[in-house]
Structures are given as C-alpha cells and as structure tokens.
XYZ file of C-alpha atoms in Angstrom:
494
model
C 10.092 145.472 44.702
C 6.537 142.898 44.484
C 8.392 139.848 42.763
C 4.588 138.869 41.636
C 4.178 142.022 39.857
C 7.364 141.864 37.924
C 6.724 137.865 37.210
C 3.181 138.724 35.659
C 4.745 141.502 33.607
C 7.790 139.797 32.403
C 5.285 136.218 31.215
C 2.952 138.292 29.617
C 5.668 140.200 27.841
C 7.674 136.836 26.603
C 4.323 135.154 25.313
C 4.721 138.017 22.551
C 8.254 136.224 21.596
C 7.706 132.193 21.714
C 9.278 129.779 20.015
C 10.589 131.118 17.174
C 12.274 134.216 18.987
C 15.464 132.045 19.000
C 18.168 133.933 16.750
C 19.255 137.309 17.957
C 20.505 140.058 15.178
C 22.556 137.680 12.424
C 21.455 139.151 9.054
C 17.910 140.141 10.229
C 16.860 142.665 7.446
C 16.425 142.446 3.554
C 19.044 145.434 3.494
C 21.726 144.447 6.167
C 21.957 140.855 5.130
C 24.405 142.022 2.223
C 26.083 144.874 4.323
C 27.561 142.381 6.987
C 30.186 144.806 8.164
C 27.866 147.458 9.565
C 25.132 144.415 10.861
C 25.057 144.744 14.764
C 24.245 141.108 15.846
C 24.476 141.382 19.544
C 24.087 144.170 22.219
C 25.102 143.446 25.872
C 24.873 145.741 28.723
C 25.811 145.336 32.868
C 27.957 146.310 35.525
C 31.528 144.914 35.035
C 31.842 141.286 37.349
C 35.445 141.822 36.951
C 36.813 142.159 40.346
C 37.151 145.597 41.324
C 35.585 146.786 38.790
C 31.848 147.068 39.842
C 31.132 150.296 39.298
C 31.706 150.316 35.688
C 28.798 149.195 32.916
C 29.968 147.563 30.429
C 28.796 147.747 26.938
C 29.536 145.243 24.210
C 28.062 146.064 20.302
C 29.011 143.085 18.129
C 29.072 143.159 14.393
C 29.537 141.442 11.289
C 27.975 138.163 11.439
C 28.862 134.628 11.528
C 32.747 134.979 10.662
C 34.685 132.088 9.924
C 37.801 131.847 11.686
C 39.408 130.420 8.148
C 38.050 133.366 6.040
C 40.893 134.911 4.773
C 43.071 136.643 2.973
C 41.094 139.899 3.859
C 39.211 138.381 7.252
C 36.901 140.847 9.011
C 37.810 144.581 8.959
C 35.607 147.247 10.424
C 34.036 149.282 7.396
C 36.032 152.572 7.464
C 33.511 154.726 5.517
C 30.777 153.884 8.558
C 29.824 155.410 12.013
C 29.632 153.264 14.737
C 28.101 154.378 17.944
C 26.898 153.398 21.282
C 23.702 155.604 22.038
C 22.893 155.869 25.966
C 19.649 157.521 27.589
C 19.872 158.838 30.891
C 16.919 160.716 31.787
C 14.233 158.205 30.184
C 12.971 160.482 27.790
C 14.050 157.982 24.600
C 16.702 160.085 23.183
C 20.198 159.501 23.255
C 22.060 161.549 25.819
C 25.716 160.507 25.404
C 26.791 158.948 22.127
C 30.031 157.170 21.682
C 31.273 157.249 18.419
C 33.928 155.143 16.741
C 35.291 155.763 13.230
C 38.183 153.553 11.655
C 40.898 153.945 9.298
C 42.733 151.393 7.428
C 46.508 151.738 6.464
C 47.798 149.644 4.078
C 51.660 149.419 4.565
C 52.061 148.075 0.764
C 54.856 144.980 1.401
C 56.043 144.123 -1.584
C 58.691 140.864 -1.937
C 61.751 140.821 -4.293
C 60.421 138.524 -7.175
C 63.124 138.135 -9.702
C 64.494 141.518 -9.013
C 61.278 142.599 -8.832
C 59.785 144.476 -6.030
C 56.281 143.267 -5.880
C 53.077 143.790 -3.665
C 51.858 141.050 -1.709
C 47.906 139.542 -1.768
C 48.227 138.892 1.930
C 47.432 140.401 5.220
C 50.533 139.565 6.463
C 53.770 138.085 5.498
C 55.574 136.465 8.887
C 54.827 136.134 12.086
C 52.745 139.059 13.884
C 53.637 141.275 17.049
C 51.828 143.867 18.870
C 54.016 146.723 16.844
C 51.992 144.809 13.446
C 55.521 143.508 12.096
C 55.166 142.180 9.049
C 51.410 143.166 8.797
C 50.341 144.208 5.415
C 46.860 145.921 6.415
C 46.447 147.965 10.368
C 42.965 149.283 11.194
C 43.058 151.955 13.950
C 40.355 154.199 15.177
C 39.112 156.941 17.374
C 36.388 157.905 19.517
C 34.507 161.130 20.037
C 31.440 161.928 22.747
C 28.827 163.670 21.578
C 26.927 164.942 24.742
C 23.243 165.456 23.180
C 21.962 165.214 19.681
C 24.625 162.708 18.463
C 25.063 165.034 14.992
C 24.784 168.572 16.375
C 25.239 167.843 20.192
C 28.909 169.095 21.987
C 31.290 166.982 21.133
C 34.607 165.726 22.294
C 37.399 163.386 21.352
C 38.617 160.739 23.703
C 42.181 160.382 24.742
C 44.422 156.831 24.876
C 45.302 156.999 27.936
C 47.353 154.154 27.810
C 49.823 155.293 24.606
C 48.775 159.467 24.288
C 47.066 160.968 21.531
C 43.435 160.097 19.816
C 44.185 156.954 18.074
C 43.349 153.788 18.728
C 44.171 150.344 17.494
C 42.276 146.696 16.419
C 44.065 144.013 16.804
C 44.244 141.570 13.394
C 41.793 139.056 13.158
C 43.441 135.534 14.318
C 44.784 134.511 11.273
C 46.450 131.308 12.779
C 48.907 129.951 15.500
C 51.877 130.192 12.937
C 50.940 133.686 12.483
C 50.051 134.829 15.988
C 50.992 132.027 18.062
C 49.771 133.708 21.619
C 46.456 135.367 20.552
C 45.368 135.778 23.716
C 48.760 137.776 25.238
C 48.575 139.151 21.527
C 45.127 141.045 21.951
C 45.553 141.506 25.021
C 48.034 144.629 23.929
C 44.750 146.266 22.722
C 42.801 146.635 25.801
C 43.629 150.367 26.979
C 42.483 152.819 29.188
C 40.319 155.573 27.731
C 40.200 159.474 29.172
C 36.783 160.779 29.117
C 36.225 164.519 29.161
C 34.386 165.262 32.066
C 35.099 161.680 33.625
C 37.600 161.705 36.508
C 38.041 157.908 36.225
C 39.502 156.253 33.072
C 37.641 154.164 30.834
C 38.867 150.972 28.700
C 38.145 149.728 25.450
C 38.749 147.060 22.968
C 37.502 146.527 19.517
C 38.572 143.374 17.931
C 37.088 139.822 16.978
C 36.053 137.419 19.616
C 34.252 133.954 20.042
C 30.587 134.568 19.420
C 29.190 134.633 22.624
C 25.901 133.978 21.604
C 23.994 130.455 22.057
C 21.521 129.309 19.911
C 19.434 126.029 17.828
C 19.556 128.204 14.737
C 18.622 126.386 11.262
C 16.343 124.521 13.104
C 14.626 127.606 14.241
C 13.934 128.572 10.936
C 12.567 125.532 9.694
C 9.358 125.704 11.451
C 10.462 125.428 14.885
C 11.749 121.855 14.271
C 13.164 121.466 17.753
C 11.548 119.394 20.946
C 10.738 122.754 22.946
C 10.200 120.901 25.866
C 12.991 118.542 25.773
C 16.418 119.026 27.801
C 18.160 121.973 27.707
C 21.495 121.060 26.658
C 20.338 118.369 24.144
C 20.982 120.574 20.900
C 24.015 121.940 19.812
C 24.889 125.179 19.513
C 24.478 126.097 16.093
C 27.272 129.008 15.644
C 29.173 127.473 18.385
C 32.435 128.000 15.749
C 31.537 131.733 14.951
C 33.881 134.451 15.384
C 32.276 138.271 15.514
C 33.871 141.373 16.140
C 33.535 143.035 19.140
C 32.827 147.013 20.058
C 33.684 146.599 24.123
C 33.608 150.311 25.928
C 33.834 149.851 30.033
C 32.527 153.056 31.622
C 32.280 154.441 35.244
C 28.537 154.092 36.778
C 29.130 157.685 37.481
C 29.967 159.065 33.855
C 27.219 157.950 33.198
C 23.751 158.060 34.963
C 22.123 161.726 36.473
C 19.544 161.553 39.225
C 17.858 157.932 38.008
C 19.966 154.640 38.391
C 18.390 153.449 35.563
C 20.261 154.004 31.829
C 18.855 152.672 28.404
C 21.206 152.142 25.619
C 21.042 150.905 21.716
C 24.410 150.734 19.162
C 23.683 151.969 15.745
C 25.611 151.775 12.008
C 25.423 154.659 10.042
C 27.291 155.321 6.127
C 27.072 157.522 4.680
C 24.433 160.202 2.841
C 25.405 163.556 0.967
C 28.441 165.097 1.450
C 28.715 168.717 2.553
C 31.641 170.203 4.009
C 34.002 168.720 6.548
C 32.398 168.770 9.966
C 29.925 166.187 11.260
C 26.946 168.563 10.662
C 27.521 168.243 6.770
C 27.946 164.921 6.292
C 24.488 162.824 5.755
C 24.665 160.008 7.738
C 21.778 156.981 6.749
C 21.554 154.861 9.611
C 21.379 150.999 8.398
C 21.492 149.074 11.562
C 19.988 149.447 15.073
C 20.117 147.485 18.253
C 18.612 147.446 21.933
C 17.435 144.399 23.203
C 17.365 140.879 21.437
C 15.302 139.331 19.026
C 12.910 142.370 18.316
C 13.844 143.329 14.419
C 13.606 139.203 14.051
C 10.595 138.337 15.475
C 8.612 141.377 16.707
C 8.524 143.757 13.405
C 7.097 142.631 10.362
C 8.669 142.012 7.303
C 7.864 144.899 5.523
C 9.112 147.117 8.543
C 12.136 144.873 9.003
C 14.954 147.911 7.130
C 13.018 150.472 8.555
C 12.884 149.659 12.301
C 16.926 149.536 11.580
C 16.936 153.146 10.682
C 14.575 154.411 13.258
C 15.165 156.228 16.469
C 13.302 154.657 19.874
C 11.402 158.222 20.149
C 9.844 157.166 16.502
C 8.598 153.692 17.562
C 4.809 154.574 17.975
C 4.620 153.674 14.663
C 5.472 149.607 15.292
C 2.746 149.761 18.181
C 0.762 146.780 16.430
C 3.813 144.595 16.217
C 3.779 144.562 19.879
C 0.051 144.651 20.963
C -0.977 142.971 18.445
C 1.649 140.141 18.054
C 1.755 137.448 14.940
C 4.332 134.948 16.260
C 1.932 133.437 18.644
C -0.865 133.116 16.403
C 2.273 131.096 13.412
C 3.258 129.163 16.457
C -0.429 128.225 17.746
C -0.728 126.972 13.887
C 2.636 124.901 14.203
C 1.623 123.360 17.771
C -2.103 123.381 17.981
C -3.563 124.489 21.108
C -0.530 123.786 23.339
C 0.275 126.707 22.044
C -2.903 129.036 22.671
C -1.915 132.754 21.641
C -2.947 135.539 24.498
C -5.743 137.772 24.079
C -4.899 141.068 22.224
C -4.543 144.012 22.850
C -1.617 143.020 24.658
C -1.409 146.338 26.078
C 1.228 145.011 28.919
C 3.716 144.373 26.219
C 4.183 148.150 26.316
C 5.990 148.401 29.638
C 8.759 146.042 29.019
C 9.450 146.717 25.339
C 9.262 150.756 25.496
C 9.060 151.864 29.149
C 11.466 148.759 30.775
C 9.310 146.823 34.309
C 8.600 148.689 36.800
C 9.959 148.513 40.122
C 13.017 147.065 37.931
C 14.687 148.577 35.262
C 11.700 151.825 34.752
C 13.205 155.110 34.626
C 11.979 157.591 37.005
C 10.791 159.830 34.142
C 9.760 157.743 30.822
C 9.266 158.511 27.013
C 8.400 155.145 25.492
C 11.078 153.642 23.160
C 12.964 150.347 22.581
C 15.995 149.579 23.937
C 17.910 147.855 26.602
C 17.803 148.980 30.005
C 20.004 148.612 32.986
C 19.345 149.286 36.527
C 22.847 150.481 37.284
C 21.865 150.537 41.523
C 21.451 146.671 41.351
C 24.997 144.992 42.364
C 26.334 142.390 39.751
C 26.393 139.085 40.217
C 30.376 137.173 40.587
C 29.951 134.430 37.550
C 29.392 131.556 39.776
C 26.317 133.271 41.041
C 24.987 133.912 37.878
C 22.312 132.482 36.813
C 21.578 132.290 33.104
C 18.068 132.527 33.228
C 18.368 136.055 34.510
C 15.533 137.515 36.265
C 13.317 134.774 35.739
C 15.684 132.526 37.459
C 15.817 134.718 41.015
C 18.833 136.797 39.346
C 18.144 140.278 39.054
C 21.474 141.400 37.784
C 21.082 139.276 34.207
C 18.741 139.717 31.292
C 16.396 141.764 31.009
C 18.007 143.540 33.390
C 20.610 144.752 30.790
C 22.257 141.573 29.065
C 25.225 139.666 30.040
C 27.156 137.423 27.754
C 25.897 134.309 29.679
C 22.254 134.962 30.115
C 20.539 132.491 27.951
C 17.543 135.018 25.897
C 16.447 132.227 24.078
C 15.108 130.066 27.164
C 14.236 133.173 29.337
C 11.833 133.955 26.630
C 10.620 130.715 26.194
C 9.579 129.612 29.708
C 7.856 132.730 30.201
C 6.033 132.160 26.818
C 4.752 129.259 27.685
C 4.200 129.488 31.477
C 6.882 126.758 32.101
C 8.186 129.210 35.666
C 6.608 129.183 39.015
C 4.884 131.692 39.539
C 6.986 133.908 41.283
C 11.084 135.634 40.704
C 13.330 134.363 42.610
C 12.103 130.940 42.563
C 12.365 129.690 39.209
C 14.809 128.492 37.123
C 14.387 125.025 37.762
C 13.368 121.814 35.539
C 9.751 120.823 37.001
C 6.306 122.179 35.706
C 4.681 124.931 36.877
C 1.764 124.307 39.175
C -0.531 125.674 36.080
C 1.222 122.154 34.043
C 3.323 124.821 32.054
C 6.855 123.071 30.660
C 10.082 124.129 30.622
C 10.564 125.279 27.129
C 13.745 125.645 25.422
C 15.656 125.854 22.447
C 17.689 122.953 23.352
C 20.973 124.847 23.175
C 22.484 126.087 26.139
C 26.297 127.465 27.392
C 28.214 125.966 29.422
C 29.289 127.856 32.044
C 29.867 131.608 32.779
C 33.785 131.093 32.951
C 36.324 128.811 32.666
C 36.172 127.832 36.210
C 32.369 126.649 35.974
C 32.314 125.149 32.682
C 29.330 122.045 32.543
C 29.685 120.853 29.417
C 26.777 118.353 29.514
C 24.714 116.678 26.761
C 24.965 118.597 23.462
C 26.667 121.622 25.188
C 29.839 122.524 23.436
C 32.295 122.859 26.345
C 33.942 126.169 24.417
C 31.173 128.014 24.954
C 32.095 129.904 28.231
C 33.180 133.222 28.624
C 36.165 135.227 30.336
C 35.315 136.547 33.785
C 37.178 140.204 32.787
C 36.844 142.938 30.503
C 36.207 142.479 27.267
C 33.916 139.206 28.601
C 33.952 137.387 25.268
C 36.376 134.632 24.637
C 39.386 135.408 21.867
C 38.540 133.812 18.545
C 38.875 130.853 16.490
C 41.994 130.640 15.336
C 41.925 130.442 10.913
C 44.491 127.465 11.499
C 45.071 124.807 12.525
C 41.341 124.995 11.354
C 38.740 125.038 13.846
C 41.499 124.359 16.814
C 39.944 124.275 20.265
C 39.418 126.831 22.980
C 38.675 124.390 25.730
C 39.507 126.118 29.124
C-alpha cells in the first residue's frame, strides 16, 4: 500500500467536511427529528478486539437520540411497528447482499395493585426490584431476527435461532431505571448477550440490543453556533457535550467468514423502515417507507443539503448519483472560509477526488475489488485489529489502519480525524501523524476540543476537559452500560 497516496486522498476528502462536520446522526433531518425512535445516530463497524474473537466484525447501529438516563416512566423502547436492519455489501456493487433484520414486540404484563379492594393497573414500568426473568416488570420488549440473503424485501430469507435459550425470540434488557431498581446493571444486561445461529454459518454469532453510554464524543452546541470553538486549541480542553447521554444499542458480532466472498473488503449501512400500505401477511405485501439511513458519519449533517436532508435518509447507496454536487461541489468550506477568513481557504472544485472515499472507499485500503459507487462504511476485513492500547484514535491518519475510516470503532475520534485533514494540520504522510506539532506546510492541529479518554478502562487519560467516563469496554457489545435514572446522573468511573 503507497501511504502518500492514501494521505493525499484521505486530506483532500476531509477538506469537504471542516469544521462544522462535528455532530454525527442526532436528529439530522426535518422528518427524523420528531421520530426519535427509528433515528440511527451512530454506525460502527470492525473486527472484534475482544480477545479471541478476531475474526468476527462487529457491527453496532445506535438509535434514538440523546436519552436521558432519568426519562421515565416509559424510558426508551424500540418502536415495534418499525424494521430495523443492518444492510451489508459484499461484492462492491452498492447493493445490499445480506440484510439483518430485527423486529420487536412489546408485552405488557398489566400489574395491577390491590387499592382498596381494588385491583388496579399500575403507570409504571416496573413495580420492585428487577431480575433477568423481568420480575416485577410491567412492560418486556423482545425481538427476532431474520436474514434476507439478496434484495432485503424479496431476497431468501431466514430466521435466526437463540442459540443460547432455543427458539426465535430474543430479549432487550429494560432501560436502567435506577440502582434501587436494578442494582447490578452491568451483571443485569449482561443476561442479554447471547449467541446467535446463522443459517449457513457454522460458527455462532452474538447479539445484544439494549441502551448503553453514548459512545460518541463531541463540542456539540457550540458547533452549531457558528463554529464557536478554538479549532486549534488543545484537544481535551472542551467538554464533551453528550458526555451524560444514554442511546440504545443494535450490537450483531459476526464471523469474518459469514460474511465476505472473494474480496476482504465489506460495506455496510443500518436503515429504519415503518411502515407503508398493508397487503397481506408476508414481507412482500407490506410497504415499508424507509425514514432513516446510515453509513459513515457526518454525511446527512454536513454533506447533503437541506432540502435533500429526508431524502438522502430514504435513499439506497446505488441511488446516490443524484447528491453528486454535495460532494464535488462542497458548501461547508466556502460557510467556513466566511466564518474564518482565509485561514480557511476552500479547495478548488470539482473536487472530483471526493468520489473515491465517499462512494468507492481509498484505494489500496478499504476499495472493493469490483466497485458500484455508493455511500457507506467500509471495512477491510484482511487488516488485523488493533488490542485497545494500540489504538490510536485518530485512525488512519494517526499510523492506525485498523480505526476510522477503515470501518469505525467506538474510540476513533471522527471529529478530529476530519479536522486535521481539513485543514492540513498532519504530516504529510500515514503512519506518522497523529501528533501535536504543525505540519511542515504551517497546517494546525485542528480539533473540536472534545476528546475520550481512553479506549478502556485500563487506559483511561482523563486530562483537561475530558470526562474520565468516557471510555469504552474492551468486549462485545464495546459500549459502556448506561446512566443509571437514579441516583441521578451517578458515575461510571472505571
């Protein structure tokens, strides 16, 4: 692989993004702001770190947005009339090869209390103390999963097996309602990690779906407000904004080898779908209207165009000819070069280069073999993950070709990668970058300001601003468990 070639590729392709690239998918549509349980607001994709677990890719689709941990009585239920699914490409041609489909169901158990010899329901999720059976849990959401091998509405189609209890269903943990509730939520969740049998897959999967920490790290309102940040201050001298977010959590862990064919390299995107008209009873006759889509960061926020926003959300990568401008043609560098003068100096357009990381992935990196352009993320599944103190969360641009955008791990920091590439703050070359000094062109190390502090619990720096609970677990499913609602805003320190 020329490092120079993939360098010059991956600047060019960040100046698109500068500094206002900084939120990834929280409410990033007119539509899907007031549909919050069918918003994806993070996509990650890698091969597992866990140990012994390296030939897996996992895949993380996060939805439902900035979720206070105190949000009760109802907290943060998947919607049961929607489609979730995890779309992968394996053959480059920008159509999804194997979906992964999740549909829930809600069961509502109907406790009622004796109230003056009275029985009477109860407005709570719960009425004691929780196990992993759900005693005395008002409201369980379960689900199950079905691959569709092809067209993911009239492709073959098969129904994954819980390995770990038998049968087809699934289960979600509650949301973590509080310590006198659930007073291990860690052991608690951890119930609801199983093992997954996928037709045609020799080796067992595992899944969770369930709220988490927000794993994402980010300057937010000050984003918004006309970039008023110091983008070339210190990296860790801003908090994070949703540092005391909860999400919820889609986590599917797949063998390498269920997954690719001939070409290492696999794209994938999640989607949210409700539905359309009704027909009959099988998938083929129900109208599905797809309402939220997600490959790689930041694109619906700061790429499309306002008036394209809700329809980039419902469109398929095969279809995205039709936001070409958006990408050779960019308008965040031209609002920033108005914000910061000539510090600040937009590219030259056409930027024709922006094409081969947005809809082909680099080449020599993450470029299938064979490729239809589309966006999405892409993963080169032949390049060995990194342990988490080897990580580096500057990803490729910081010497570490197993991180972003490479795929996406939970640590790799999208906001600065994209920055210092925008604005010529690396050195030249991958694989020696990543550090705090100039370039030798005078470019500066621009950031957002907020940065996490450490990959896992054993290599937490919480320096400066840094918020020393934003880490991550160093196993499947990668993000940290939630907030508890109560005591209210209780820590998660390691």
């Amino acid at each position: 692989m020329k490092r120079r070639t993939i360098w010059g590729v991956l600047a060019c392709t960040a100046a698109a993004m500068p500094l206002v690239t900084l939120a990834s998918s929280h409410r990033e549509a007119p539509f899907i702001a007031g549909q919050p349980k069918v918003d994806g607001t993070d996509f990650y994709m890698f091969r597992s770190y866990e140990p012994g677990r390296d030939q897996f890719v996992t895949f993380i689709a996060n939805y439902n947005p900035l979720q206070d941990a105190y949000g009760g009585p109802n907290y943060f239920t998947l919607d049961p009339k929607a489609l979730y699914e995890i779309r992968i490409d394996n053959d480059g041609d920008a159509r999804p090869d194997l979906t992964f489909q999740f549909r829930f169901t809600n069961t509502l158990k109907g406790l009622k209390v004796d109230a003056g010899g009275r029985q009477v329901a109860v407005p709570l999720t719960n009425i004691g103390p929780v196990n992993a059976a759900g005693a005395n849990l008002n409201v369980i959401q379960s689900y199950t999963i079905e691959l569709v091998r092809g067209d993911p509405r009239y492709g073959e189609r098969e129904v994954i097996t819980n390995a770990s209890l038998g049968g087809h269903t699934f289960f979600k943990p509650v949301d973590n309602i509080g310590n006198k509730s659930i007073d291990n939520y860690p052991a608690y969740a951890a119930n609801f990690i199983y093992s997954a049998a996928i037709p045609g897959c020799s080796t067992p999967a595992r899944v969770f779906v369930g709220q988490r920490k927000d794993g994402f790290v980010v300057n937010l309102g000050e984003i918004f407000d006309l970039v008023n940040l110091n983008p070339v201050g210190p990296r860790d001298g801003a908090p994070n904004t949703i540092a005391d977010k909860n999400v919820t959590s889609i986590a599917l862990e797949v063998p390498i080898s269920c997954l690719v064919r001939k070409d290492p390299v696999i794209g994938a995107w999640t989607t949210a779908s409700v539905p359309g008209v009704q027909g009959g009873n099988s998938e083929r006759d129900v109208g599905w209207t797809q309402v939220s889509r997600l490959g790689m960061p930041l694109v619906n926020e700061v790429v499309i165009g306002l008036p394209d926003k809700d329809r980039f959300n419902s469109s398929e990568p095969h279809q995205d000819a039709q936001f070409l401008t958006y990408v050779t043609n960019p308008s965040l560098p031209v609002l920033l070069n108005a914000l910061f003068g000539n510090a600040a100096l937009p590219p030259g357009t056409p930027r024709d280069d922006l094409v081969s990381v947005f809809l082909t992935g680099v080449k020599g990196l993450n470029q299938p073999l064979r490729v239809t352009p589309g966006e999405m993320l892409r993963l080169n599944t032949a390049i060995a993950p990194k342990a988490p103190a080897a990580q580096n969360d500057l990803g490729v641009l910081g010497g570490d070709l197993a991180g972003f955008p490479n795929g996406r791990r939970p640590f790799d920091d999208v906001v600065d990668i994209t920055l210092r590439a925008a604005m010529g703050a690396l050195c030249g070359a991958v694989g020696n970058c990543g550090t705090e000094t100039s370039d030798p062109n005078g470019g500066k190390p621009y950031t957002d300001g907020a940065r996490a502090a450490g990959p896992d619990a054993a290599h937490v720096h919480a320096s400066g601003a840094v918020s020393p609970n934003d880490f991550y677990l160093d196993g499947f499913p990668y993000l940290l468990d939630p907030f508890p609602g109560s005591p209210n805003g209780a820590p998660l320190l390691p």
